Each structure stands twice: as structure tokens, then as C-alpha cells.
Coordinates of C-alpha atoms and ligand atoms in Angstrom, one line a residue:
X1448 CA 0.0 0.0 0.0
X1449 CA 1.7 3.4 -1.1
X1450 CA 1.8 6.3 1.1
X1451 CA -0.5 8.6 -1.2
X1452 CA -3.2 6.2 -1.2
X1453 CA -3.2 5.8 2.8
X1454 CA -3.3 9.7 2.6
X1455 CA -6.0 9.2 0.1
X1456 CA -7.9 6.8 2.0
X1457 CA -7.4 8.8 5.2
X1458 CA -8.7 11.9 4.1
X1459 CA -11.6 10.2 2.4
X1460 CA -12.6 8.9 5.6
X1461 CA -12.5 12.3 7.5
X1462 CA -14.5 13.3 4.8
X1463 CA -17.1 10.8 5.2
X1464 CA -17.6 11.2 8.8
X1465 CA -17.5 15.0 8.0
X1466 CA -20.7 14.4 6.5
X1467 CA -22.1 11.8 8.6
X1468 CA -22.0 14.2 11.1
X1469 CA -23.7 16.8 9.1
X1470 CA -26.2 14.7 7.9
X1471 CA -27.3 14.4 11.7
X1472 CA -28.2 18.2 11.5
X1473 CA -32.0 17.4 12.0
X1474 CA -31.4 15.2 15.0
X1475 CA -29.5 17.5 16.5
X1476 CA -31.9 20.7 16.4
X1477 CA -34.6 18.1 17.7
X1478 CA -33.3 17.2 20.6
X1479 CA -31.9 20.4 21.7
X1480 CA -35.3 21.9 21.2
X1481 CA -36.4 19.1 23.5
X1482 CA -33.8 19.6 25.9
X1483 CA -34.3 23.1 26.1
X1484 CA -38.3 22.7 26.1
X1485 CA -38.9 24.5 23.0
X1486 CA -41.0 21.9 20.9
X1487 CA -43.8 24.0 21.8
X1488 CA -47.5 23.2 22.4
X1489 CA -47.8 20.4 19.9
X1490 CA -44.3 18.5 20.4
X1491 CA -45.7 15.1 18.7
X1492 CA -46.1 17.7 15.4
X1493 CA -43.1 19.6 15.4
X1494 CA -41.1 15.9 15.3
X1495 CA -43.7 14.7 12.5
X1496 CA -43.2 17.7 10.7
X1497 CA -39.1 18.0 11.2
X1498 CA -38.7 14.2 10.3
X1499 CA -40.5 14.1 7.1
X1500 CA -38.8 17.4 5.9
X1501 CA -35.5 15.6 6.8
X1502 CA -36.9 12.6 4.6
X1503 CA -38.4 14.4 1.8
X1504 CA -34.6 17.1 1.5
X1505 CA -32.2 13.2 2.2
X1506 CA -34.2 11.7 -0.8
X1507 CA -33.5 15.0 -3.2
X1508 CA -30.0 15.5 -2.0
X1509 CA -29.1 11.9 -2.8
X1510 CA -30.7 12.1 -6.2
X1511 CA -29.1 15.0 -6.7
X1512 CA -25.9 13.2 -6.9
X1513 CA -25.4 11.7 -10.2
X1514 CA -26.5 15.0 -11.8
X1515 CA -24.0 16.7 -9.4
X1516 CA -21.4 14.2 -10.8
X1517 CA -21.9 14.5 -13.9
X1518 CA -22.5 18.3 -14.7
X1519 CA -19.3 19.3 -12.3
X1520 CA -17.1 16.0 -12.6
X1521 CA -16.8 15.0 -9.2
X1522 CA -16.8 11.8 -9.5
X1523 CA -16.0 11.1 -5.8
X1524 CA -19.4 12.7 -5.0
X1525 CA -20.9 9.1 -6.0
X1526 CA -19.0 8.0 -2.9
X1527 CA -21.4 9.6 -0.2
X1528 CA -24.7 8.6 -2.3
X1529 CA -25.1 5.4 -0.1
X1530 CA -24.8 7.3 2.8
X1531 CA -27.0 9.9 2.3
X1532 CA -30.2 7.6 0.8
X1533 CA -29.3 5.2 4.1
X1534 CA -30.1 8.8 6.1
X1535 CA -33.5 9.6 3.9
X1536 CA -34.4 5.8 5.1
X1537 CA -33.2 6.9 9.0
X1538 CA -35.6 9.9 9.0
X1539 CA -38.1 8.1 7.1
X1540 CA -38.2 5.4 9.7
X1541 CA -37.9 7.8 12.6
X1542 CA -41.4 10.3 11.1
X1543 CA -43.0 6.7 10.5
X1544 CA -42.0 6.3 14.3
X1545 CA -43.3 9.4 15.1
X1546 CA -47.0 8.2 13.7
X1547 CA -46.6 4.3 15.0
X1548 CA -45.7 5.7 18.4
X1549 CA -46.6 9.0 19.7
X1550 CA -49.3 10.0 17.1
X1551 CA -51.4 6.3 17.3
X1552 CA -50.1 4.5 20.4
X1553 CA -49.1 1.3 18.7
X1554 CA -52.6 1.1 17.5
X1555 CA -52.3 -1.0 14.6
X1556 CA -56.1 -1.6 13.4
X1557 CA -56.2 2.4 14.3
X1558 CA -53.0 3.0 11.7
X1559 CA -54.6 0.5 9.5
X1560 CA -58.0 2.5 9.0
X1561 CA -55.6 5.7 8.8
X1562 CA -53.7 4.5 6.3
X1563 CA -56.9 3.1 3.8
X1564 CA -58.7 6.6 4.9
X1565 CA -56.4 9.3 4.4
X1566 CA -54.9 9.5 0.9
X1567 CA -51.8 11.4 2.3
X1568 CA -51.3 8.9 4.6
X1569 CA -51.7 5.9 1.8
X1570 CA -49.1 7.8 -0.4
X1571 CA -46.7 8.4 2.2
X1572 CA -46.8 4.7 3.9
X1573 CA -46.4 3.7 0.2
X1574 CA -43.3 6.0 -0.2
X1575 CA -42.3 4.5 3.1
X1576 CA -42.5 0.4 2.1
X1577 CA -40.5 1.8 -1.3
X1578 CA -37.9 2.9 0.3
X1579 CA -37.5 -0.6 2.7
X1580 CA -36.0 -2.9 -0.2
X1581 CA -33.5 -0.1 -1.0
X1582 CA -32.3 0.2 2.5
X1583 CA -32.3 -3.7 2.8
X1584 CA -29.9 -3.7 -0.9
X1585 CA -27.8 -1.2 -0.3
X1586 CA -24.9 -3.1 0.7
X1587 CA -21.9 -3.5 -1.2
X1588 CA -22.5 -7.3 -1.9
X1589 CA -26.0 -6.7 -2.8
X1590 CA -24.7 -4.3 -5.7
X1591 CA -22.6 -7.0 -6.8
X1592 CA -25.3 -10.1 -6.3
X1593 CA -28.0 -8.4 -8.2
X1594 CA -25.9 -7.1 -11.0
X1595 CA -28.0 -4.5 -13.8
X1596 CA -31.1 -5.5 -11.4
X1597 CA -29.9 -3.2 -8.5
X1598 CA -29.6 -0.5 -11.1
X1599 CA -33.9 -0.8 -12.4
X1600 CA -34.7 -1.7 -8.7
X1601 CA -33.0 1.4 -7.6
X1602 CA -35.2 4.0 -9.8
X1603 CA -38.0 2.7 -7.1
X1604 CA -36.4 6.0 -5.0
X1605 CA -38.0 8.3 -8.0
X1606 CA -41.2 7.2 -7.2
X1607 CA -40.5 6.8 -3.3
X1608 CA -39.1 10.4 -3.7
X1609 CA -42.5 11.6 -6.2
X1610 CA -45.1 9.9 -3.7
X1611 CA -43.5 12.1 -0.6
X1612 CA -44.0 15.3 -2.7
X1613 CA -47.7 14.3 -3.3
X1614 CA -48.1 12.8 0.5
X1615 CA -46.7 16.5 1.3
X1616 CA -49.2 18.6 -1.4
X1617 CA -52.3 17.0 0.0
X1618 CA -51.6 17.4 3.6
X1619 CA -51.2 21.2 3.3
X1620 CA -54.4 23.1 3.9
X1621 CA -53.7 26.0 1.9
X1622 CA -49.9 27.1 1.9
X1623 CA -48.2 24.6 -1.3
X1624 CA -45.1 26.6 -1.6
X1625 CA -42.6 24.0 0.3
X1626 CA -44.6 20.5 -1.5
X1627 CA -44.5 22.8 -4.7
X1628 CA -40.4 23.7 -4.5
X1629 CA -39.7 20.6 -4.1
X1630 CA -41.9 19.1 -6.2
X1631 CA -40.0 21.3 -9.0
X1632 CA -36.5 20.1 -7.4
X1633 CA -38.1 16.5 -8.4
X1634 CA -39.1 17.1 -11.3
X1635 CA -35.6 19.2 -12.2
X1636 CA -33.9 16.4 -11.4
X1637 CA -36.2 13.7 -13.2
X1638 CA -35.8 16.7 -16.7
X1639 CA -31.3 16.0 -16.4
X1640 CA -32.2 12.3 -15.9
X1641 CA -34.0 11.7 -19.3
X1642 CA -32.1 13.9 -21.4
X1643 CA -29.3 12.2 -20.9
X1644 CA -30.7 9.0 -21.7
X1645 CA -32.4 10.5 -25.0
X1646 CA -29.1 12.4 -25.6
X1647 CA -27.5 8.9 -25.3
X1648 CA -29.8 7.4 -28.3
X1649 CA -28.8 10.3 -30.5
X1650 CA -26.2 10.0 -33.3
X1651 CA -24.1 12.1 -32.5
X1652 CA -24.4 11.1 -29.3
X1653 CA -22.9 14.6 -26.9
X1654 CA -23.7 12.9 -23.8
X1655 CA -22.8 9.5 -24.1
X1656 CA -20.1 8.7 -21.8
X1657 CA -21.8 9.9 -18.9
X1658 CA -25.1 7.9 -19.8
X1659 CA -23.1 4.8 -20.1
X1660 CA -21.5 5.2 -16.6
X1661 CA -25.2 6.0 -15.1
Ligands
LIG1381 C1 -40.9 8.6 2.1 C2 -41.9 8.7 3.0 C3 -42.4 10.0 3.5 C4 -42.0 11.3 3.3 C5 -40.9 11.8 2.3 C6 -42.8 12.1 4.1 C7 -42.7 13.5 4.2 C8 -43.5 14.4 4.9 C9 -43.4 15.8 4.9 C10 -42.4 16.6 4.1 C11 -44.3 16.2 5.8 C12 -44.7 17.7 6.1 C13 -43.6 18.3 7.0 C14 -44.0 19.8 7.2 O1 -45.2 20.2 7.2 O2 -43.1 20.6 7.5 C15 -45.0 15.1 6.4 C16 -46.0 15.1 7.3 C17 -46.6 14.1 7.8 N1 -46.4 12.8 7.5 FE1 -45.0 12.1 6.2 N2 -43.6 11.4 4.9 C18 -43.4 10.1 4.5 C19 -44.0 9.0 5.0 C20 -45.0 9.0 6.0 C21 -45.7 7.9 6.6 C22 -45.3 6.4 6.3 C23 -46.6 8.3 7.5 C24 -47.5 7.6 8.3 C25 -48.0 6.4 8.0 C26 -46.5 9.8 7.4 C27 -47.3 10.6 8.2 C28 -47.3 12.0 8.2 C29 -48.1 12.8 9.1 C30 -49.2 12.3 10.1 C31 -47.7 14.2 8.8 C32 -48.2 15.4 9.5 C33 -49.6 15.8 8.9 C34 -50.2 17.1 9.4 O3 -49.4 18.0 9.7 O4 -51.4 17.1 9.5 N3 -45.6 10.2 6.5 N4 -44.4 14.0 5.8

């Protein structure tokens, strides 16, 4: 092992705990808020409502990436995907905590109705089971067991990341400006996708490389 690629290495590893820590921002504010008693008179909705922002911003961020990559050319960036989807999956499980626990009291038959009744609650518990076989193959030997699979299973997080915009849009009463911004985000992000993948079926073909390495 050569000493530039233990430097390598090393920094690469500051850098990722650099942003571990980062990405545990929303935790943070929550529980110094709770410390400091300053969730206010609804506590059980300022978590709900800090959680599934943190989901909804973790899913976007880690889409992000690829475009990110491939518009600015660092390529390392692809390095800290995993981590940040496994973090949209943390804050998803900890909002659909939220609901399980302090919202419905472990009432399952209660959660069931919920979920059947409320259309924002169908889409987001959808979103929610997306995001589970993700999580569950994100590992470095599930890449390599499921081959090209990974990659189709994988786009699930478009639709995971589409059906939290819409589970957002129809909770809000009257204010869409958040559910529309990053509905547009989404929908930004889905535009860079395709052209590159109809840029990479033209002739001349100006995008190609970077479609081939997607
Ligand atoms: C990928 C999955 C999900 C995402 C991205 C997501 C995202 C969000 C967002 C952004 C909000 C609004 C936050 C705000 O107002 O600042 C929210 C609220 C909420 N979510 Fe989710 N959510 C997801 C899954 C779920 C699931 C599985 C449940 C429960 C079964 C759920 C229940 C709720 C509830 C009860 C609210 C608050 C509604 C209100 O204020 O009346 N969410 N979610």
C-alpha cells in the first residue's frame, strides 16, 4: 500500500464522517429543542413535521448526486450517495415512528383504518415500504449479487421520492409553496435524468459517456 493512497484513504474517511455528522443536523436541532423545552405546544407535530422534511430534502440531496457528478465532474461525490439515501431511510423510519408511536399509540387496526382513509397517509406509507428494499440492498454485496437489477430496482427511490411530494401537497391546507419547491426540485432532477438517456440514443451522441456510466 503506497503512502498517497493511505493519505487518500485517510482523508476520504474524514470526509465521510464529515458528513455523517452533518447529515445528523435534523437530530441535532430536535433534541436540543427538547432539551431546552422548546418543541412548543404540539411537540408530537413539530417531530412529524421535522422528520418528514429531513426525509423528503435526504431523498432529493441523494438524487441529486449523479447530476452533481456528472455536470461538475466529481466523480468522488458518487461516494457519499449510499450514505445519504441510508439517512433519507433513517428519517423516514424515525417520522413513520413518530406516527406508530406518539401519534397512534401502537394502535395498529387504528394505523390500519388511517392509512386506507387518508390519501396522504396511503401515499406516504407507500413512499415509506419503497424505500425498505432499498435500505435492505444497499450493501456492497447486494450491488454485486443483483448485478444490472440493482440499477432498475434502484429508480424505485424516483417514485418513493415523487409519492412524498404528493403525501406532502395534499396534507397542506392551503400554503403549497414547500410541497411545490420541491416538487419542481423533483421534477428538475427527473428533466437531467432523461435527457441524458435520450441524448444517449442520438447519433451524434454529446452525452454519451456519462449515460453509459449511469
Ligand atoms: C418517504 C416517505 C415519507 C416522506 C418523504 C414524508 C414527508 C413528509 C413531509 C415533508 C411532511 C410535512 C412536513 C411539514 O409540514 O413541514 C410530512 C408530514 C406528515 N407525514 Fe409524512 N412522509 C413520509 C411517510 C409518511 C408515513 C409512512 C406516514 C404515516 C403512516 C406519514 C405521516 C405523516 C403525518 C401524520 C404528517 C403530518 C400531517 C399534518 O401536519 O397534519 N408520513 N411527511
Amino acid at each position: 500500500m503506497s503512502f498517497e493512497f493511505t493519505i487518500q484513504n485517510l482523508k476520504f474517511k474524514i470526509a465521510k464522517a464529515a458528513v455523517f455528522a452533518a447529515c445528523l443536523t435534523p437530530l441535532y436541532c430536535l433534541a436540543y429543542f427538547a432539551f431546552t423545552d422548546n418543541l412548543g405546544a404540539n411537540p408530537i407535530e413539530v417531530i412529524t413535521h421535522w422528520t418528514g422534511d429531513a426525509t423528503i430534502i435526504f431523498l432529493l440531496i441523494t438524487l441529486a448526486v449523479t447530476p452533481l457528478r456528472k455536470t461538475t465532474g466529481w466523480n468522488d461525490a458518487v461516494k457519499f450517495r449510499r450514505l445519504l439515501g441510508l439517512f433519507a431511510f433513517f428519517y423516514a423510519c424515525l417520522h413513520f415512528m413518530t406516527y406508530v408511536w406518539l401519534d397512534q399509540f401502537f394502535d395498529f387496526r387504528g394505523i390500519v383504518k388511517d392509512v386506507a382513509k387518508r390519501p396522504f397517509i396511503t401515499v406516504g406509507f407507500a413512499s415509506f415500504i419503497l424505500l425498505i428494499p432499498l435500505a435492505l440492498t444497499s450493501t456492497a454485496a447486494m450491488v454485486r449479487r443483483l448485478g444490472k437489477r440493482w440499477q432498475q430496482l434502484h429508480r424505485l427511490v424516483y417514485f418513493a421520492a415523487a409519492g412524498g411530494v404528493i403525501h406532502y401537497w395534499w396534507l397542506v391546507k392551503k400554503d403549497i409553496r414547500w410541497p411545490l419547491a420541491f416538487g419542481v426540485v423533483l421534477a428538475l432532477l427527473l428533466a437531467f435524468r432523461a435527457a441524458v438517456r435520450w441524448s444517449a440514443r442520438q447519433p451524434s451522441r454529446p452525452f454519451a459517456a456519462a449515460a453509459e456510466k449511469q
